[in-house]
Every structure is written in structure tokens, then in C-alpha cells.
Amino acid sequence: MNQSKSTHRVFIALGSNMGDRVEMIEKACLELDRAGITVKRTSSLFETAPMYVLDQDTFMNGVCEVETTLEPLELLDVTQSIEIGLGRKKLVDKGPRSIDLDILLYDQRIFTHERLDIPHRMMLEREFVLRPLSQLIPHERPPFPGHNTHFLSHLNSLPPPDQTPVATTHISRHVPAIHSTDPHRPTHIMAILNLTPDSFSDGGKHSSTDFSALTNTVRNFIASGATIIDIGGESTRPGSTPVDEAEELARVIPAIRHIRTSIPEAANVAISIDTYRARVAEEACAAGADIINDVSAGLLDPEMLPTMARLGKTIILMHMRGTPSTMTKLTDYPNGVVQDISTELLGRIAAAEAAGIRRWRIILDPGLGFAKGQSQDLAILRDLHRLRTGIHGLDCFPWLMGPSRKRFIGRLTGVDKASDRGWGTAAAVTASVAGGADIVRVHDVKEMAQVTKVADAIYRG
């Protein structure tokens, strides 16, 4: 009888310091998948200073967990073949390389051969290996004889590096990456461009058929400091009525194409598509969008997460419950809003990873105003730092905050007209920056860009 091969849990280090480093690592992960070596999870990508050979460019380093039926030497043959296929030429030991794939762990096995040692002999001295590995398996222990300390403890016992590694999230070719763990990073301004007649504060203001007005709007956004433009073709305000897919496409696709082909100033900004529909996301990306911003984090369309994975774009996973028409009734958080949001977002991250989305392509949004009441929105703003850094599994992600003109601001200030809530929005944007937000999504771009500049100077030096 034929017996199926058993599967093995393996951790592989990923590194590159030549060319487009993120693209090279992503190509390596795709090649692993194509070879039947299933990438189950990835760490964040960290930009790190070189070690051993110091006269070379900085590295992008990460770790992936894979599942394979290959034995260690068979797996080594495949990884080395992938390296060669992606153009690696080893000129200097530990020197520059386009791609580096090192087998770190293979089940709990100790394997010794002239070509390969498992566990990797130098892994415990390498901060750039232990940091991403500790994201995936912080409390597991290396199978070295006599080692009873888990990986996170090994990481914490190393002397601090001269240059602290920073988590890196690639947005697009048009804008610099987000370095979410850099305390001096600038806050990105995401300008809201709603092409809808019924959005809560600017419905009917913008149209995808008036290209002249669209051009002026986008140019003003960019001149005012926007680095991302978030385009939406369906209102998701509480109680909104959904539009059909064809109508949403008709609203957003012409606008994205126009921005990408007819507005030269937009060459250096990213375009985000605000949709929960997989087909809209795919066609928007084909037209020139760089980011998929899904208010449901993949819950409202079962094809969304697989589509996101296949497209390889950066995604925003927002916390929401139910639908826009039901979410106002789903505001019970028995463990506290921060704890329950974190638990539910961790579930969406796991679903995204299971679909094949890489951790370094994910941005998180706690969803102000979506299935939250006023006190809960305020708690999120007050405790954003704890969401970002105090809960294992949510660390090192960039965070987006969208307080602009929200209902809780109107209630606190007594301002009924949403477009008049600029002063309250400024306070909420400042609180978002203080809590560590990497992106703020706003209507009043010029004013909020000034707010973030001052808030960045205060809180990020």
C-alpha cells in the first residue's frame, strides 16, 4: 500500500538587501507555494542593519512558517533552487544578496549534515532572525540540547543593536513604506474621496463623471499633504442602503483611471479602494489602485480575502460587526471594547493569513463609529497605544484611524452638521497621533495635515 508522506512544520528565514527587497521576498514566498511548500504564516518584515559584513545596504528580514512533505535535504535543494532562480549570486560570505532563504527549524528535529544544520547554528545570536521568529512562536524553545529558554527570552537577552530594526509595511511604489515601530515616523494623510450621493457628510459633493472637478479636487488633496486617496463608491454610514456591484464599479473605476492617467501630480500618491466587494477590489486594482480598504475585513464577501491574496496588494482590515444597516445594534463588548476588538481583529488576521495574505501587507483599523457607541469610540482613542503594543499578535502592524466628522464628535460638541465638525475632528486626529496611528483618514485634508504636522512634532519629535 502507498502511504502518504507526513507533513512537517518548518520555519524559514527570509532576507534581501538588493533591488526591490519586498518584491524579492514576496516572489520567494510565491515560489515556495508553487513548489508545494505551503506558506502558512509570515512575520512582519523588519529593516535591519547588516551584520558581520557591515559595508553593505540594509536588509529586509522576516520569517515564514511553512508546511512541507519534503525531508530536510530535499527542502534545502528547493530553497537553493529558488534562490538561484531569483538571481542570487554568492560573491561574499554573508555579503549582499538578492534573496536568502535559511531553514531555521524543522519540527523539533536536530539534523546535522555537511550541507545543513537544523536548528540553524547561528540563529540564537542573530537579532534579525529572533525578532521575526518571536512574532510567530515567542514561547516555543529551540531544540538545542540543554536549551530551556524560549525564543522571546533569547531575543530579550541579546544586547540592543546599534540600529533598532523597524517593522516595514509596503504601501505601493508611489509612496514610502510605513515604518510602524519607528518612533519618529510621520503620519500619513488619507484623503476621503466619496463618489456617492448619500455619504453622511459629503454626499453628492464629488462625481466620477465630472473629470475637471475631480482633477481639481485631487490636486488640492495632494497640494495639501495627502499621500493616500481613499475612493469609495458606496456609503457605509449607519443605516445606509447598499448599491449594486455594477453601480459601485461605474462610480469608482473611471475616477481611478482618470487619476492614474491624467493627473501627473498623482504619480507620487497611493490610491485606496474603499469596498467590501472582491470584484470591485480586483477591477479597481487593475485600474491603478494600490490598497484595498475593506470595512468588513473580508466578512461581507467570501471571495475578498482570496482575491486580496492573489492580487498581492496592501490591505486594510477594519473592525466591524454585522452590516452598515445592523451594526448599531451590535455594540455589546462584555470584556471591554479594546479587548474584544483585539480578539476579533486577531481572528480576521488569522483568516487573512489562511487565505495567503502576508503579514507585512496588512494595516489595521479599529473601526471608529462602526458597531461602537460614543463611549467606545472614546475608549479606542484613549487606549490605541494598548491595541498597538500591548496585545500579542497585534504588534508591529500599522494602524489607521478614521475619526473625521464622526457622530460622536457631533454629540460631544453639539454640532449637527457633519461638515462643521472640523474642530472636534482636529482633537480626535491629535489623539490618534498621540496613540500611535500611522494613517489618519480625513475629509478636511488641508486643515488635518496641519494638525498632524504639529502632533507629529509634539509626540514623535
CSV table of C-alpha atoms in Angstrom, one decimal:
chain,number,residue,atom,x,y,z
A,1,MET,CA,0.0,0.0,0.0
A,2,ASN,CA,1.1,3.5,-0.8
A,3,GLN,CA,1.4,5.6,2.4
A,4,SER,CA,1.1,9.4,2.1
A,5,LYS,CA,4.1,11.4,3.2
A,6,SER,CA,3.8,13.1,6.6
A,7,THR,CA,3.8,16.9,6.7
A,8,HIS,CA,6.4,18.9,8.6
A,9,ARG,CA,6.3,22.3,10.3
A,10,VAL,CA,9.3,24.3,9.2
A,11,PHE,CA,10.4,27.9,9.7
A,12,ILE,CA,12.4,29.6,7.0
A,13,ALA,CA,14.2,33.0,7.4
A,14,LEU,CA,13.7,35.4,4.5
A,15,GLY,CA,16.3,38.1,3.7
A,16,SER,CA,17.2,40.6,0.9
A,17,ASN,CA,19.3,43.7,0.6
A,18,MET,CA,19.5,44.2,-3.2
A,19,GLY,CA,16.9,45.7,-5.6
A,20,ASP,CA,13.3,45.8,-4.5
A,21,ARG,CA,13.7,43.8,-1.3
A,22,VAL,CA,10.0,43.4,-0.5
A,23,GLU,CA,9.2,42.3,-4.1
A,24,MET,CA,12.0,39.7,-4.0
A,25,ILE,CA,10.8,38.3,-0.7
A,26,GLU,CA,7.3,38.1,-2.0
A,27,LYS,CA,8.5,36.3,-5.1
A,28,ALA,CA,10.3,33.8,-2.9
A,29,CYS,CA,7.2,33.1,-1.0
A,30,LEU,CA,5.2,32.5,-4.2
A,31,GLU,CA,7.9,30.2,-5.4
A,32,LEU,CA,7.7,28.2,-2.2
A,33,ASP,CA,4.0,27.8,-2.6
A,34,ARG,CA,4.4,26.8,-6.3
A,35,ALA,CA,6.9,24.1,-5.2
A,36,GLY,CA,4.2,22.6,-2.8
A,37,ILE,CA,5.8,24.2,0.3
A,38,THR,CA,2.8,25.9,1.7
A,39,VAL,CA,3.4,29.3,3.4
A,40,LYS,CA,1.1,29.2,6.4
A,41,ARG,CA,2.1,32.4,8.2
A,42,THR,CA,4.6,35.2,7.9
A,43,SER,CA,6.2,37.6,10.3
A,44,SER,CA,6.4,41.3,9.8
A,45,LEU,CA,9.3,42.5,7.6
A,46,PHE,CA,12.0,44.3,9.5
A,47,GLU,CA,14.5,46.7,8.0
A,48,THR,CA,17.8,45.8,9.7
A,49,ALA,CA,21.4,46.9,9.7
A,50,PRO,CA,23.8,44.4,8.1
A,51,MET,CA,25.7,42.0,10.5
A,52,TYR,CA,29.1,40.5,10.0
A,53,VAL,CA,29.9,42.3,6.7
A,54,LEU,CA,29.0,45.9,7.6
A,55,ASP,CA,29.8,47.6,4.3
A,56,GLN,CA,26.5,46.8,2.5
A,57,ASP,CA,23.0,48.1,2.3
A,58,THR,CA,20.4,47.5,4.9
A,59,PHE,CA,18.4,44.2,4.8
A,60,MET,CA,14.8,43.4,4.8
A,61,ASN,CA,14.3,40.4,7.1
A,62,GLY,CA,11.4,38.2,8.1
A,63,VAL,CA,10.4,34.6,8.8
A,64,CYS,CA,7.8,32.4,7.3
A,65,GLU,CA,6.2,29.2,8.7
A,66,VAL,CA,5.7,26.6,6.0
A,67,GLU,CA,4.2,23.1,5.7
A,68,THR,CA,6.0,20.6,3.6
A,69,THR,CA,6.3,16.8,3.0
A,70,LEU,CA,10.0,17.2,1.9
A,71,GLU,CA,12.8,15.9,4.0
A,72,PRO,CA,15.5,18.4,5.1
A,73,LEU,CA,17.9,18.0,2.3
A,74,GLU,CA,15.1,17.9,-0.3
A,75,LEU,CA,13.8,21.1,1.1
A,76,LEU,CA,17.3,22.6,1.0
A,77,ASP,CA,17.6,21.7,-2.7
A,78,VAL,CA,14.3,23.5,-3.4
A,79,THR,CA,15.2,26.7,-1.4
A,80,GLN,CA,18.6,26.9,-3.1
A,81,SER,CA,17.0,26.4,-6.5
A,82,ILE,CA,14.6,29.3,-5.7
A,83,GLU,CA,17.5,31.5,-4.7
A,84,ILE,CA,19.3,30.8,-7.9
A,85,GLY,CA,16.1,31.3,-10.0
A,86,LEU,CA,15.6,34.7,-8.4
A,87,GLY,CA,19.1,35.7,-9.3
A,88,ARG,CA,21.2,35.2,-6.2
A,89,LYS,CA,24.9,35.0,-6.8
A,90,LYS,CA,27.0,34.4,-3.7
A,91,LEU,CA,30.1,36.6,-4.1
A,92,VAL,CA,31.0,37.3,-0.5
A,93,ASP,CA,30.1,35.1,2.5
A,94,LYS,CA,27.4,37.0,4.5
A,95,GLY,CA,27.6,39.7,1.9
A,96,PRO,CA,24.9,41.3,-0.3
A,97,ARG,CA,22.3,39.1,-1.7
A,98,SER,CA,19.1,39.5,-3.7
A,99,ILE,CA,17.4,36.7,-1.7
A,100,ASP,CA,18.3,34.5,1.2
A,101,LEU,CA,16.3,31.5,2.4
A,102,ASP,CA,17.7,29.8,5.5
A,103,ILE,CA,16.0,26.8,7.1
A,104,LEU,CA,15.8,27.6,10.8
A,105,LEU,CA,13.7,24.8,12.4
A,106,TYR,CA,12.2,21.6,11.1
A,107,ASP,CA,9.6,20.2,13.5
A,108,GLN,CA,11.6,19.6,16.7
A,109,ARG,CA,14.3,17.7,14.8
A,110,ILE,CA,18.0,18.0,15.2
A,111,PHE,CA,19.6,17.4,11.8
A,112,THR,CA,23.3,17.5,11.0
A,113,HIS,CA,24.8,17.2,7.6
A,114,GLU,CA,27.8,18.8,5.8
A,115,ARG,CA,25.3,20.9,3.8
A,116,LEU,CA,22.8,21.7,6.5
A,117,ASP,CA,22.4,22.0,10.3
A,118,ILE,CA,19.0,22.2,11.9
A,119,PRO,CA,18.3,24.1,14.1
A,120,HIS,CA,20.3,26.8,12.3
A,121,ARG,CA,23.6,27.1,14.2
A,122,MET,CA,23.7,30.9,14.5
A,123,MET,CA,20.0,31.7,14.9
A,124,LEU,CA,20.2,32.5,18.6
A,125,GLU,CA,22.9,35.2,18.1
A,126,ARG,CA,21.0,36.9,15.2
A,127,GLU,CA,18.6,39.6,16.3
A,128,PHE,CA,17.3,39.9,12.8
A,129,VAL,CA,16.2,36.2,13.0
A,130,LEU,CA,14.9,36.1,16.5
A,131,ARG,CA,12.8,39.2,16.2
A,132,PRO,CA,10.5,37.9,13.4
A,133,LEU,CA,10.6,34.4,14.7
A,134,SER,CA,9.5,35.6,18.1
A,135,GLN,CA,6.4,37.1,16.5
A,136,LEU,CA,5.4,33.6,15.3
A,137,ILE,CA,6.4,31.3,18.1
A,138,PRO,CA,7.5,33.5,21.1
A,139,HIS,CA,7.1,30.9,23.8
A,140,GLU,CA,8.5,27.8,22.0
A,141,ARG,CA,12.0,26.6,22.7
A,142,PRO,CA,14.8,25.8,20.3
A,143,PRO,CA,15.6,22.1,20.2
A,144,PHE,CA,19.3,22.6,21.0
A,145,PRO,CA,20.5,20.3,23.8
A,146,GLY,CA,20.3,22.0,27.1
A,147,HIS,CA,18.3,25.0,26.0
A,148,ASN,CA,15.2,25.6,28.1
A,149,THR,CA,14.7,29.2,27.3
A,150,HIS,CA,12.0,30.3,24.8
A,151,PHE,CA,12.8,32.4,21.7
A,152,LEU,CA,11.4,35.6,23.1
A,153,SER,CA,13.7,35.3,26.1
A,154,HIS,CA,16.6,34.7,23.8
A,155,LEU,CA,15.7,37.8,21.9
A,156,ASN,CA,15.4,39.9,25.0
A,157,SER,CA,18.8,38.7,26.3
A,158,LEU,CA,20.7,40.0,23.3
A,159,PRO,CA,22.5,43.3,23.5
A,160,PRO,CA,20.5,46.1,21.9
A,161,PRO,CA,21.5,46.6,18.3
A,162,ASP,CA,23.2,49.8,17.2
A,163,GLN,CA,20.3,50.4,14.8
A,164,THR,CA,16.9,49.3,16.0
A,165,PRO,CA,15.1,47.2,13.4
A,166,VAL,CA,11.9,48.8,12.2
A,167,ALA,CA,8.7,47.0,11.0
A,168,THR,CA,8.0,47.8,7.4
A,169,THR,CA,4.7,47.8,5.5
A,170,HIS,CA,4.9,48.4,1.8
A,171,ILE,CA,2.0,50.6,0.6
A,172,SER,CA,2.9,50.9,-3.1
A,173,ARG,CA,5.6,52.0,-5.5
A,174,HIS,CA,4.2,55.5,-5.3
A,175,VAL,CA,4.8,56.3,-1.6
A,176,PRO,CA,7.4,55.4,1.0
A,177,ALA,CA,6.8,52.4,3.2
A,178,ILE,CA,5.3,52.7,6.7
A,179,HIS,CA,7.7,52.1,9.5
A,180,SER,CA,5.2,51.4,12.2
A,181,THR,CA,7.7,50.9,15.0
A,182,ASP,CA,9.8,54.0,14.2
A,183,PRO,CA,9.0,56.5,17.0
A,184,HIS,CA,9.8,59.4,14.6
A,185,ARG,CA,7.7,58.3,11.6
A,186,PRO,CA,5.4,60.8,10.0
A,187,THR,CA,1.7,60.3,10.0
A,188,HIS,CA,0.2,59.6,6.5
A,189,ILE,CA,-2.9,61.7,5.5
A,190,MET,CA,-5.5,59.6,3.7
A,191,ALA,CA,-7.9,61.9,1.8
A,192,ILE,CA,-11.5,60.8,1.6
A,193,LEU,CA,-13.0,60.9,-1.9
A,194,ASN,CA,-16.6,59.7,-1.8
A,195,LEU,CA,-18.2,59.3,-5.2
A,196,THR,CA,-21.6,58.8,-3.6
A,197,PRO,CA,-24.8,60.8,-3.4
A,198,ASP,CA,-25.6,59.7,0.2
A,199,SER,CA,-22.4,59.7,2.3
A,200,PHE,CA,-23.0,61.1,5.7
A,201,SER,CA,-21.1,64.4,5.3
A,202,ASP,CA,-20.1,64.9,1.7
A,203,GLY,CA,-22.7,63.0,-0.3
A,204,GLY,CA,-23.0,64.3,-3.8
A,205,LYS,CA,-20.0,66.6,-3.5
A,206,HIS,CA,-17.8,64.6,-5.8
A,207,SER,CA,-18.6,62.8,-9.1
A,208,SER,CA,-16.8,60.3,-11.3
A,209,THR,CA,-18.3,61.9,-14.4
A,210,ASP,CA,-17.0,65.5,-13.9
A,211,PHE,CA,-13.3,64.9,-14.6
A,212,SER,CA,-12.5,68.6,-14.4
A,213,ALA,CA,-13.8,68.9,-10.9
A,214,LEU,CA,-12.2,65.6,-10.0
A,215,THR,CA,-8.9,66.8,-11.2
A,216,ASN,CA,-9.1,70.0,-9.1
A,217,THR,CA,-10.1,68.0,-6.0
A,218,VAL,CA,-7.3,65.5,-6.3
A,219,ARG,CA,-4.7,68.3,-7.0
A,220,ASN,CA,-5.9,70.1,-3.9
A,221,PHE,CA,-5.7,67.0,-1.8
A,222,ILE,CA,-2.1,66.4,-2.9
A,223,ALA,CA,-1.0,70.0,-2.5
A,224,SER,CA,-2.5,70.0,1.0
A,225,GLY,CA,-0.4,67.0,2.0
A,226,ALA,CA,-2.4,63.8,1.2
A,227,THR,CA,-0.2,60.8,0.5
A,228,ILE,CA,-3.2,58.4,0.0
A,229,ILE,CA,-6.5,59.0,-1.6
A,230,ASP,CA,-9.3,56.7,-0.5
A,231,ILE,CA,-12.0,56.3,-3.2
A,232,GLY,CA,-15.5,54.9,-2.3
A,233,GLY,CA,-18.5,54.2,-4.4
A,234,GLU,CA,-20.9,53.1,-1.7
A,235,SER,CA,-21.8,54.7,1.6
A,236,THR,CA,-21.3,52.6,4.7
A,237,ARG,CA,-22.8,55.1,7.2
A,238,PRO,CA,-25.1,53.6,9.8
A,239,GLY,CA,-28.4,52.6,8.1
A,240,SER,CA,-27.2,53.1,4.6
A,241,THR,CA,-28.8,51.3,1.7
A,242,PRO,CA,-26.4,49.1,-0.4
A,243,VAL,CA,-25.9,49.8,-4.1
A,244,ASP,CA,-25.4,47.0,-6.5
A,245,GLU,CA,-22.0,46.0,-7.8
A,246,ALA,CA,-22.4,47.5,-11.2
A,247,GLU,CA,-23.3,50.9,-9.8
A,248,GLU,CA,-20.3,50.8,-7.5
A,249,LEU,CA,-18.0,49.9,-10.4
A,250,ALA,CA,-19.4,52.7,-12.5
A,251,ARG,CA,-18.7,55.2,-9.8
A,252,VAL,CA,-15.1,54.3,-8.9
A,253,ILE,CA,-13.3,52.8,-11.9
A,254,PRO,CA,-13.5,55.8,-14.2
A,255,ALA,CA,-12.2,58.0,-11.4
A,256,ILE,CA,-9.2,55.7,-10.6
A,257,ARG,CA,-8.3,55.5,-14.3
A,258,HIS,CA,-8.5,59.3,-14.6
A,259,ILE,CA,-6.3,59.9,-11.6
A,260,ARG,CA,-3.7,57.4,-12.8
A,261,THR,CA,-3.6,58.5,-16.4
A,262,SER,CA,-4.5,62.3,-16.4
A,263,ILE,CA,-3.2,63.8,-13.2
A,264,PRO,CA,0.7,63.9,-13.2
A,265,GLU,CA,0.8,65.1,-9.6
A,266,ALA,CA,-0.9,61.8,-8.5
A,267,ALA,CA,2.2,59.8,-9.6
A,268,ASN,CA,3.5,60.0,-6.0
A,269,VAL,CA,0.4,59.2,-4.1
A,270,ALA,CA,-1.3,55.9,-3.4
A,271,ILE,CA,-4.9,55.1,-4.3
A,272,SER,CA,-7.0,53.1,-1.9
A,273,ILE,CA,-10.3,51.5,-2.9
A,274,ASP,CA,-12.9,51.6,-0.2
A,275,THR,CA,-15.0,48.5,-0.9
A,276,TYR,CA,-16.1,45.2,0.6
A,277,ARG,CA,-16.7,43.5,-2.8
A,278,ALA,CA,-14.0,41.3,-4.2
A,279,ARG,CA,-14.8,42.1,-7.9
A,280,VAL,CA,-14.7,45.9,-7.2
A,281,ALA,CA,-11.4,45.5,-5.4
A,282,GLU,CA,-9.9,43.5,-8.3
A,283,GLU,CA,-11.1,45.9,-11.1
A,284,ALA,CA,-10.0,48.9,-9.0
A,285,CYS,CA,-6.5,47.4,-8.6
A,286,ALA,CA,-6.4,46.7,-12.4
A,287,ALA,CA,-7.3,50.4,-12.9
A,288,GLY,CA,-4.5,51.6,-10.7
A,289,ALA,CA,-5.5,51.2,-7.0
A,290,ASP,CA,-2.7,50.2,-4.6
A,291,ILE,CA,-4.6,49.5,-1.4
A,292,ILE,CA,-7.8,47.6,-0.6
A,293,ASN,CA,-9.7,49.1,2.3
A,294,ASP,CA,-12.5,46.7,3.4
A,295,VAL,CA,-14.7,47.9,6.3
A,296,SER,CA,-15.7,44.3,6.9
A,297,ALA,CA,-12.2,42.8,6.9
A,298,GLY,CA,-13.4,40.2,4.4
A,299,LEU,CA,-16.6,39.2,6.2
A,300,LEU,CA,-19.2,40.6,3.7
A,301,ASP,CA,-17.8,38.8,0.6
A,302,PRO,CA,-16.2,35.3,1.0
A,303,GLU,CA,-14.1,36.0,-2.1
A,304,MET,CA,-12.5,39.1,-0.8
A,305,LEU,CA,-9.6,37.6,1.2
A,306,PRO,CA,-8.6,35.1,-1.5
A,307,THR,CA,-8.8,37.9,-4.0
A,308,MET,CA,-6.6,40.2,-1.8
A,309,ALA,CA,-4.1,37.4,-1.5
A,310,ARG,CA,-4.0,36.8,-5.2
A,311,LEU,CA,-3.6,40.5,-6.0
A,312,GLY,CA,-0.8,40.9,-3.5
A,313,LYS,CA,-1.8,44.4,-2.6
A,314,THR,CA,-1.7,46.1,0.8
A,315,ILE,CA,-5.0,45.7,2.6
A,316,ILE,CA,-6.8,47.5,5.4
A,317,LEU,CA,-8.7,45.2,7.8
A,318,MET,CA,-11.3,47.2,9.7
A,319,HIS,CA,-13.2,46.0,12.7
A,320,MET,CA,-16.9,45.9,12.2
A,321,ARG,CA,-19.8,43.7,13.2
A,322,GLY,CA,-22.8,42.9,11.1
A,323,THR,CA,-23.5,45.3,8.2
A,324,PRO,CA,-24.0,49.0,8.0
A,325,SER,CA,-27.7,48.5,8.4
A,326,THR,CA,-27.3,46.3,11.6
A,327,MET,CA,-24.1,47.4,13.2
A,328,THR,CA,-25.7,50.0,15.5
A,329,LYS,CA,-27.4,47.1,17.4
A,330,LEU,CA,-24.1,45.2,17.9
A,331,THR,CA,-22.3,47.3,20.4
A,332,ASP,CA,-22.0,44.9,23.4
A,333,TYR,CA,-18.4,44.4,24.4
A,334,PRO,CA,-18.5,42.3,27.6
A,335,ASN,CA,-14.7,42.3,28.1
A,336,GLY,CA,-14.3,45.9,27.2
A,337,VAL,CA,-14.1,47.4,23.7
A,338,VAL,CA,-10.3,47.2,23.4
A,339,GLN,CA,-10.1,43.6,24.5
A,340,ASP,CA,-13.0,42.4,22.3
A,341,ILE,CA,-11.8,44.4,19.3
A,342,SER,CA,-8.4,42.9,19.6
A,343,THR,CA,-9.8,39.3,19.8
A,344,GLU,CA,-12.0,39.9,16.8
A,345,LEU,CA,-9.2,41.5,14.8
A,346,LEU,CA,-6.8,38.7,15.6
A,347,GLY,CA,-9.4,36.4,14.1
A,348,ARG,CA,-9.5,38.4,10.9
A,349,ILE,CA,-5.7,38.5,10.7
A,350,ALA,CA,-5.7,34.7,11.0
A,351,ALA,CA,-8.3,34.4,8.3
A,352,ALA,CA,-6.3,36.7,6.1
A,353,GLU,CA,-3.1,34.6,6.7
A,354,ALA,CA,-5.0,31.4,5.9
A,355,ALA,CA,-6.1,33.0,2.6
A,356,GLY,CA,-2.4,33.7,1.8
A,357,ILE,CA,-2.1,37.3,2.7
A,358,ARG,CA,1.3,38.3,4.1
A,359,ARG,CA,1.6,40.0,7.5
A,360,TRP,CA,3.7,42.8,6.0
A,361,ARG,CA,0.8,43.7,3.7
A,362,ILE,CA,-1.8,44.3,6.4
A,363,ILE,CA,-2.9,47.6,8.0
A,364,LEU,CA,-5.4,47.5,10.9
A,365,ASP,CA,-8.3,49.9,11.7
A,366,PRO,CA,-10.3,49.6,14.9
A,367,GLY,CA,-13.4,51.0,13.2
A,368,LEU,CA,-14.4,54.1,15.0
A,369,GLY,CA,-18.2,54.5,14.7
A,370,PHE,CA,-18.7,51.0,13.3
A,371,ALA,CA,-20.6,48.9,15.8
A,372,LYS,CA,-19.4,51.3,18.5
A,373,GLY,CA,-21.2,53.9,20.7
A,374,GLN,CA,-19.7,57.2,21.8
A,375,SER,CA,-18.1,55.9,25.0
A,376,GLN,CA,-16.5,53.0,23.0
A,377,ASP,CA,-15.1,55.4,20.3
A,378,LEU,CA,-13.5,57.5,23.1
A,379,ALA,CA,-12.1,54.4,24.7
A,380,ILE,CA,-10.4,53.4,21.5
A,381,LEU,CA,-8.9,56.8,21.1
A,382,ARG,CA,-7.8,56.8,24.7
A,383,ASP,CA,-6.3,53.3,24.6
A,384,LEU,CA,-5.0,53.0,21.0
A,385,HIS,CA,-1.5,52.5,22.3
A,386,ARG,CA,-2.6,49.4,24.2
A,387,LEU,CA,-4.1,48.0,21.0
A,388,ARG,CA,-0.9,48.7,19.1
A,389,THR,CA,1.7,47.4,21.5
A,390,GLY,CA,0.0,45.7,24.5
A,391,ILE,CA,-1.6,42.7,22.8
A,392,HIS,CA,0.5,39.9,21.3
A,393,GLY,CA,-0.3,39.4,17.7
A,394,LEU,CA,-1.3,43.0,17.0
A,395,ASP,CA,2.2,44.3,17.5
A,396,CYS,CA,4.2,45.8,14.6
A,397,PHE,CA,1.1,46.4,12.4
A,398,PRO,CA,0.4,49.9,11.1
A,399,TRP,CA,-2.9,51.4,12.3
A,400,LEU,CA,-5.4,53.6,10.5
A,401,MET,CA,-7.8,55.9,12.4
A,402,GLY,CA,-10.9,57.4,10.8
A,403,PRO,CA,-12.4,59.9,13.3
A,404,SER,CA,-13.3,62.5,10.7
A,405,ARG,CA,-16.6,64.2,11.3
A,406,LYS,CA,-17.9,61.2,13.1
A,407,ARG,CA,-21.2,61.2,15.0
A,408,PHE,CA,-19.6,61.0,18.4
A,409,ILE,CA,-17.8,64.3,17.7
A,410,GLY,CA,-21.2,65.9,16.8
A,411,ARG,CA,-22.7,64.7,20.0
A,412,LEU,CA,-19.8,65.9,22.2
A,413,THR,CA,-19.7,69.3,20.5
A,414,GLY,CA,-23.4,69.8,19.8
A,415,VAL,CA,-22.6,70.3,16.1
A,416,ASP,CA,-25.3,68.7,14.0
A,417,LYS,CA,-23.9,69.4,10.5
A,418,ALA,CA,-21.1,66.9,9.8
A,419,SER,CA,-19.1,69.2,7.6
A,420,ASP,CA,-18.9,71.7,10.5
A,421,ARG,CA,-17.1,69.2,12.8
A,422,GLY,CA,-13.6,70.2,11.9
A,423,TRP,CA,-12.5,71.5,15.3
A,424,GLY,CA,-13.7,68.3,17.1
A,425,THR,CA,-12.1,66.2,14.3
A,426,ALA,CA,-8.8,68.0,14.9
A,427,ALA,CA,-8.8,66.9,18.6
A,428,ALA,CA,-9.6,63.3,17.6
A,429,VAL,CA,-6.8,63.4,15.0
A,430,THR,CA,-4.4,64.7,17.6
A,431,ALA,CA,-5.4,61.9,20.0
A,432,SER,CA,-4.9,59.4,17.1
A,433,VAL,CA,-1.4,60.6,16.5
A,434,ALA,CA,-0.6,60.5,20.2
A,435,GLY,CA,-1.8,56.9,20.4
A,436,GLY,CA,0.4,55.9,17.5
A,437,ALA,CA,-1.8,56.0,14.4
A,438,ASP,CA,0.2,55.7,11.2
A,439,ILE,CA,-2.6,56.9,8.9
A,440,VAL,CA,-5.5,59.3,9.6
A,441,ARG,CA,-8.4,59.2,7.2
A,442,VAL,CA,-9.9,62.7,6.8
A,443,HIS,CA,-12.3,64.9,4.8
A,444,ASP,CA,-10.6,68.3,5.6
A,445,VAL,CA,-7.2,67.5,4.2
A,446,LYS,CA,-5.5,70.9,4.4
A,447,GLU,CA,-6.6,71.5,8.0
A,448,MET,CA,-5.8,68.0,9.2
A,449,ALA,CA,-2.5,67.9,7.5
A,450,GLN,CA,-1.5,70.9,9.6
A,451,VAL,CA,-2.9,69.2,12.7
A,452,THR,CA,-0.8,66.1,12.1
A,453,LYS,CA,2.4,68.1,11.5
A,454,VAL,CA,2.1,69.7,14.9
A,455,ALA,CA,1.0,66.5,16.6
A,456,ASP,CA,4.0,64.7,14.9
A,457,ALA,CA,6.3,67.3,16.2
A,458,ILE,CA,4.9,67.0,19.7
A,459,TYR,CA,4.6,63.2,20.0
A,460,ARG,CA,7.2,62.0,17.5
A,461,GLY,CA,10.0,64.6,17.7
